[in-house]
Short mmCIF file of N, CA and C in Angstrom, two decimals:
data_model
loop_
_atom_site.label_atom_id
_atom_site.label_comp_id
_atom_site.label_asym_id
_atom_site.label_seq_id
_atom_site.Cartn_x
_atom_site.Cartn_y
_atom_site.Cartn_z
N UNK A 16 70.47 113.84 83.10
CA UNK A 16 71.91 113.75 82.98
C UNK A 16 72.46 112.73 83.98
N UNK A 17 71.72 112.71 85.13
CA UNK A 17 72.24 111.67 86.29
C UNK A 17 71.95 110.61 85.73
N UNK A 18 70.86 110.38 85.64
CA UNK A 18 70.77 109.27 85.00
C UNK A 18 71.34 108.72 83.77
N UNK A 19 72.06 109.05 82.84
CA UNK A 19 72.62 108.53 82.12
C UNK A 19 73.92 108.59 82.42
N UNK A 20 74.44 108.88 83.45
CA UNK A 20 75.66 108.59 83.87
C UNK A 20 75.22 107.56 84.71
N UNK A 21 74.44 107.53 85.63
CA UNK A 21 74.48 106.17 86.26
C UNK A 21 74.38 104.77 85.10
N UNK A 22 73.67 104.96 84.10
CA UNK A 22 73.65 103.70 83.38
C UNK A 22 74.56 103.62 83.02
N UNK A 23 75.69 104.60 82.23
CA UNK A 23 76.89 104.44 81.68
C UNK A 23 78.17 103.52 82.97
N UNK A 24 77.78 104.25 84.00
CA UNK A 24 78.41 103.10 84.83
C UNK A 24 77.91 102.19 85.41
N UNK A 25 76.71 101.83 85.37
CA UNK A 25 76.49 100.33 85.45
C UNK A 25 76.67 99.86 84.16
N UNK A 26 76.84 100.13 83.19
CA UNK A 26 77.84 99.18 81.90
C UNK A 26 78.88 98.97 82.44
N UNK A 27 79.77 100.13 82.69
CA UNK A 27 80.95 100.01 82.52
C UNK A 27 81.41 98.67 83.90
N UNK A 28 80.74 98.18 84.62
CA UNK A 28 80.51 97.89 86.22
C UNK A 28 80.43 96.06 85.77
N UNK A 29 79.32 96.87 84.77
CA UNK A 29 79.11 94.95 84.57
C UNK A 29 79.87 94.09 83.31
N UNK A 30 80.79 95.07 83.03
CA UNK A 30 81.62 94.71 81.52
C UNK A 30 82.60 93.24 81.44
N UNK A 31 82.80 92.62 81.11
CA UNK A 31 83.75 91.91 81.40
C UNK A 31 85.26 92.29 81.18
N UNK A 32 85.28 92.81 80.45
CA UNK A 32 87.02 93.61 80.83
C UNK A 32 87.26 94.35 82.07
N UNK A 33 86.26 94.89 82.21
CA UNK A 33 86.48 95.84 83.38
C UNK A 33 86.25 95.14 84.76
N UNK A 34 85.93 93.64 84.56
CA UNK A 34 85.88 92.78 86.06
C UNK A 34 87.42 91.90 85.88
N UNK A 35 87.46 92.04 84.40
CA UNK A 35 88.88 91.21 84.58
C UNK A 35 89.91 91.81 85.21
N UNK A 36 90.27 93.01 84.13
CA UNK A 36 91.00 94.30 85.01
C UNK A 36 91.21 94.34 86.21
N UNK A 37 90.12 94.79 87.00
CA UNK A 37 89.73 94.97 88.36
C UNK A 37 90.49 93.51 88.87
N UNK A 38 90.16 92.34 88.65
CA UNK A 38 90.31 91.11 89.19
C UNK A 38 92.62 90.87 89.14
N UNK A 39 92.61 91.25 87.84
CA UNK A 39 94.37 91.79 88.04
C UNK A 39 94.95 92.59 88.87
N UNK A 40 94.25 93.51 89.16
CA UNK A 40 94.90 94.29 90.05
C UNK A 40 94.60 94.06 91.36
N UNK A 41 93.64 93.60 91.72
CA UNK A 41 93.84 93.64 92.95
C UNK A 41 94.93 92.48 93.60
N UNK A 42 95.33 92.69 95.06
CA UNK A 42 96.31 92.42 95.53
C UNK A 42 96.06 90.89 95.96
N UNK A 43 97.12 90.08 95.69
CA UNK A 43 96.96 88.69 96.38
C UNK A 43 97.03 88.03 97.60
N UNK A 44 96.01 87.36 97.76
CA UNK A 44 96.66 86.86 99.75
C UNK A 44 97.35 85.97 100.09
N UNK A 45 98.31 86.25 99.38
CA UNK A 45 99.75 85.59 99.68
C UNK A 45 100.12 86.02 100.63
N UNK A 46 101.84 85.61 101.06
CA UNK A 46 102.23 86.68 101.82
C UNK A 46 103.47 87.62 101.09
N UNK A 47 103.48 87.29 100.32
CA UNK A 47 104.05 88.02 99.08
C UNK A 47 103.19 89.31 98.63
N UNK A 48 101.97 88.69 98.48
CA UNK A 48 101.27 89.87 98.01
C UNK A 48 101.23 91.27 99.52
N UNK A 49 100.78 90.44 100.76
CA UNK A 49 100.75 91.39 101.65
C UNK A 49 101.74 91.94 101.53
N UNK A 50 102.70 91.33 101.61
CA UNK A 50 104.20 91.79 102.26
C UNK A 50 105.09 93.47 100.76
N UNK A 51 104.16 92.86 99.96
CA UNK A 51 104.82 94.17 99.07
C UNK A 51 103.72 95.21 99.39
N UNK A 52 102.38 95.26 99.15
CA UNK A 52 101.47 96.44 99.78
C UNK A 52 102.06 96.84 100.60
N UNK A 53 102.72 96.13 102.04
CA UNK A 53 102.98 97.04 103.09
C UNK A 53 104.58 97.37 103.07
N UNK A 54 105.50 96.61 102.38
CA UNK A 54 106.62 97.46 101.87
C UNK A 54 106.48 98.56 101.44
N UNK A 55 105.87 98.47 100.31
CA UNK A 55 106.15 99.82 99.11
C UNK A 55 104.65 101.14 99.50
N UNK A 56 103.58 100.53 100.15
CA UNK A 56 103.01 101.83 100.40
C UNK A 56 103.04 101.96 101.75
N UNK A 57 103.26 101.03 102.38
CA UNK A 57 102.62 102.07 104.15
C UNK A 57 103.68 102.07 104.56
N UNK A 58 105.27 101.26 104.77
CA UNK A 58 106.28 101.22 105.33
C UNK A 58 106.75 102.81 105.39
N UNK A 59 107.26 103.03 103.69
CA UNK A 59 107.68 104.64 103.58
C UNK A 59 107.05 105.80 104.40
N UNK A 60 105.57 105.53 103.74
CA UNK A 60 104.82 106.87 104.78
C UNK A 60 104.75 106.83 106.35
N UNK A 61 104.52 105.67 107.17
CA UNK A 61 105.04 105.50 108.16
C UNK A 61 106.58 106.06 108.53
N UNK A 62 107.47 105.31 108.55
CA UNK A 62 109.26 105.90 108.05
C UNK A 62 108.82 107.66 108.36
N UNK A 63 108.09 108.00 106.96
CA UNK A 63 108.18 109.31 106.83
C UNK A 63 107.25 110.55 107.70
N UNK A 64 106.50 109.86 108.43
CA UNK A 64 105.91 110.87 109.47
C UNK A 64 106.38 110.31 110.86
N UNK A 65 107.28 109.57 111.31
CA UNK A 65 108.01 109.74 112.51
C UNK A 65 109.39 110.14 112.06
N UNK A 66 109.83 109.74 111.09
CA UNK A 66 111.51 110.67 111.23
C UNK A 66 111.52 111.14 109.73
N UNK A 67 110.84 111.78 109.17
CA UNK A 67 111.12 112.78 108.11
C UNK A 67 112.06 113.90 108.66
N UNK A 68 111.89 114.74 109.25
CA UNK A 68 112.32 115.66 109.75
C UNK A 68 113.30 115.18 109.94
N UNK A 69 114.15 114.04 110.39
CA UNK A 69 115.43 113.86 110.82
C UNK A 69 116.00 113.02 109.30
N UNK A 70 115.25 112.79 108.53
CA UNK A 70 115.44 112.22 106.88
C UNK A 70 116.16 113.58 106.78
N UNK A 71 115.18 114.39 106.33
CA UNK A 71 115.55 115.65 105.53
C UNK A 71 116.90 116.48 106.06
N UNK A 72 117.04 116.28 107.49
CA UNK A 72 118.43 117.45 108.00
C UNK A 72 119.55 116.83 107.78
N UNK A 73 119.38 115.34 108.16
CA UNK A 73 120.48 114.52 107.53
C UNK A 73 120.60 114.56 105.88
N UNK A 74 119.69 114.27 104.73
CA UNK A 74 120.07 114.73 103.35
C UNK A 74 120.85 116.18 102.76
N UNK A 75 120.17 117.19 104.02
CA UNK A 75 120.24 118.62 103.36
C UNK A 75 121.76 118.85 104.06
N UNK A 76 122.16 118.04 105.02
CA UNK A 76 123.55 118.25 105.23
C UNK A 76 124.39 117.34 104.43
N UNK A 77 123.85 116.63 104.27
CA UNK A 77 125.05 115.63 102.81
C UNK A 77 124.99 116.59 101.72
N UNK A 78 123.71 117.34 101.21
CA UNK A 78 123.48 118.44 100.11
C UNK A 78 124.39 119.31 100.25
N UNK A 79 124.61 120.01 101.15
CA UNK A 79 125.76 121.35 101.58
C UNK A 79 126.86 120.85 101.11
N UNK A 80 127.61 119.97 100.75
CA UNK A 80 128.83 119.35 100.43
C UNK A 80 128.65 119.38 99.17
N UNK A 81 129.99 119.77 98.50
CA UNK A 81 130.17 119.43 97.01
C UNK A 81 130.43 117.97 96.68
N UNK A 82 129.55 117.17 95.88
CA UNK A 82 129.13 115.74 96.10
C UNK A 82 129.33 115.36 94.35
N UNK A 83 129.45 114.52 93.68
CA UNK A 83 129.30 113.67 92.21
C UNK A 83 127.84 114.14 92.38
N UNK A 84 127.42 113.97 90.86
CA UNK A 84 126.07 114.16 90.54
C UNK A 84 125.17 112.63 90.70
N UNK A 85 125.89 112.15 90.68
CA UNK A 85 124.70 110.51 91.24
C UNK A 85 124.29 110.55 92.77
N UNK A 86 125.86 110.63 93.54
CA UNK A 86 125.33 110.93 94.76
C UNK A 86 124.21 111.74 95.71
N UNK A 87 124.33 113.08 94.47
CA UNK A 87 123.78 114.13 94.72
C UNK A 87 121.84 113.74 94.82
N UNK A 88 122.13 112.95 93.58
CA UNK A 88 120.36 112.20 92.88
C UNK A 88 120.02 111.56 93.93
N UNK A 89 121.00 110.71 94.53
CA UNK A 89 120.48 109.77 95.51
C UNK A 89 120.11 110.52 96.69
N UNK A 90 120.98 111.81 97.39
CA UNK A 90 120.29 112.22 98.82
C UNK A 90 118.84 112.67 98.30
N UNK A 91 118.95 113.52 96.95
CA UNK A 91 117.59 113.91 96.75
C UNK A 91 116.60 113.00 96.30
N UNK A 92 116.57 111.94 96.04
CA UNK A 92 115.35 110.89 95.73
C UNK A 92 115.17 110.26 97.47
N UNK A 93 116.43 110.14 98.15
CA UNK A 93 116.01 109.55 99.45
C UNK A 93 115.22 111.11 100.13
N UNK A 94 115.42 112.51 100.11
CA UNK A 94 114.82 113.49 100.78
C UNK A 94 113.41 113.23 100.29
N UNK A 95 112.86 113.09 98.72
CA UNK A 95 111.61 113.60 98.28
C UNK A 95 110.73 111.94 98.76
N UNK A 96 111.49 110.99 99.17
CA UNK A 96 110.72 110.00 99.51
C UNK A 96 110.37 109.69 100.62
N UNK A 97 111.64 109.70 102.03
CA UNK A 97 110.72 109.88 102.96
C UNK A 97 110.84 112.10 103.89
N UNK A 98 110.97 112.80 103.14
CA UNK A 98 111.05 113.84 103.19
C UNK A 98 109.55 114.32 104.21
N UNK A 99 108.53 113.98 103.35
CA UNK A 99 107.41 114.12 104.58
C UNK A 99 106.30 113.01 103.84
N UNK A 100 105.60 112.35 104.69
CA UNK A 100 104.67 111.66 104.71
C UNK A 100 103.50 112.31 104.03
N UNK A 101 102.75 110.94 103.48
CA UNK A 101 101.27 111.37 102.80
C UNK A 101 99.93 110.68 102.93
N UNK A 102 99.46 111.23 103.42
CA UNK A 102 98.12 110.43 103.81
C UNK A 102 97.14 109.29 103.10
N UNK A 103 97.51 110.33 101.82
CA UNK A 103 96.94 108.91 100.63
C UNK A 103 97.76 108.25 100.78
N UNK A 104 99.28 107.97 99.99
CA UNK A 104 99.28 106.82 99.96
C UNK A 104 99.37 105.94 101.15
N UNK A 105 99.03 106.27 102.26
CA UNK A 105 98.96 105.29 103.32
C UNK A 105 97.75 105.08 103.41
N UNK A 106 96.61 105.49 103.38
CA UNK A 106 95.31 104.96 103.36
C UNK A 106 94.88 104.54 101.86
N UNK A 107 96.00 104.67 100.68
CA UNK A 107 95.75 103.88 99.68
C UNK A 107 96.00 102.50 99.67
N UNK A 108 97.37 102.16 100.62
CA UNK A 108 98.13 100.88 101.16
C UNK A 108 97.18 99.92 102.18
N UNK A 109 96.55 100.98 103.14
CA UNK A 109 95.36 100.16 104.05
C UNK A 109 94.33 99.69 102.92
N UNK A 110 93.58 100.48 102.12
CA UNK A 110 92.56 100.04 101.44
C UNK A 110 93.16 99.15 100.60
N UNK A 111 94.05 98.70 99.69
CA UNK A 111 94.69 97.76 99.23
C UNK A 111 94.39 96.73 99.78
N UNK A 112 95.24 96.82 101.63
CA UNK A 112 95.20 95.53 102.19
C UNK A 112 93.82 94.82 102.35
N UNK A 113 92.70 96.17 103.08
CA UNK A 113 91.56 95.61 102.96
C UNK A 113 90.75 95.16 101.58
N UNK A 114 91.18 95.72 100.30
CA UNK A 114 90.52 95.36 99.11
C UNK A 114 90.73 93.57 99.16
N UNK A 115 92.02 93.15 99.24
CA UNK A 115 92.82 92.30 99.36
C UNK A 115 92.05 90.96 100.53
N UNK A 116 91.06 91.16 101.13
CA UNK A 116 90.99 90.41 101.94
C UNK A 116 89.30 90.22 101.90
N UNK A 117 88.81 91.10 101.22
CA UNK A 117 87.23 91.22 100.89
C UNK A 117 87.21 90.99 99.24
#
């Protein structure tokens, strides 16, 4: 059984779609390319494990107020984002950068 999973992924490994794929996604060494990896994944989770806690008391006191329903969306998309930090995606954002450079 191992063994035919290992062959199935050495097909799938040596496929040419699946190197093209692979070759799209990974990140560019621009500084464009860096500069959005570390915007959109490590900035937030960073942000969010030194001042989550002060994210969240500040949202949940704008919450206590009777607020419009957009406003309302917005404290809660800003609470559930930097509300508390996550380990993946910050070591998904490092491995990015390093995919990105190897």
């Amino acid at each position: 059984m191992q063994k035919k999973i290992s062959e199935k992924l050495e097909k799938i490994k040596s496929h040419p779609a699946t190197k093209q794929s692979l070759e799209q996604l990974k990140p560019k060494k621009t500084f464009w390319g860096i500069l959005g990896v570390a915007i959109f994944f490590i900035l937030p989770e960073i942000v969010a494990f030194i001042w989550g806690a002060d994210i969240t008391a500040w949202t949940q006191s704008h919450l206590s107020q009777p607020l419009p329903l957009e406003e309302e969306y917005k404290y809660k998309a800003i609470e559930m984002l930097f509300g508390e930090g996550s380990w993946f995606n910050l070591l998904f954002g490092v491995g990015l950068l390093v995919w990105a450079f190897f």
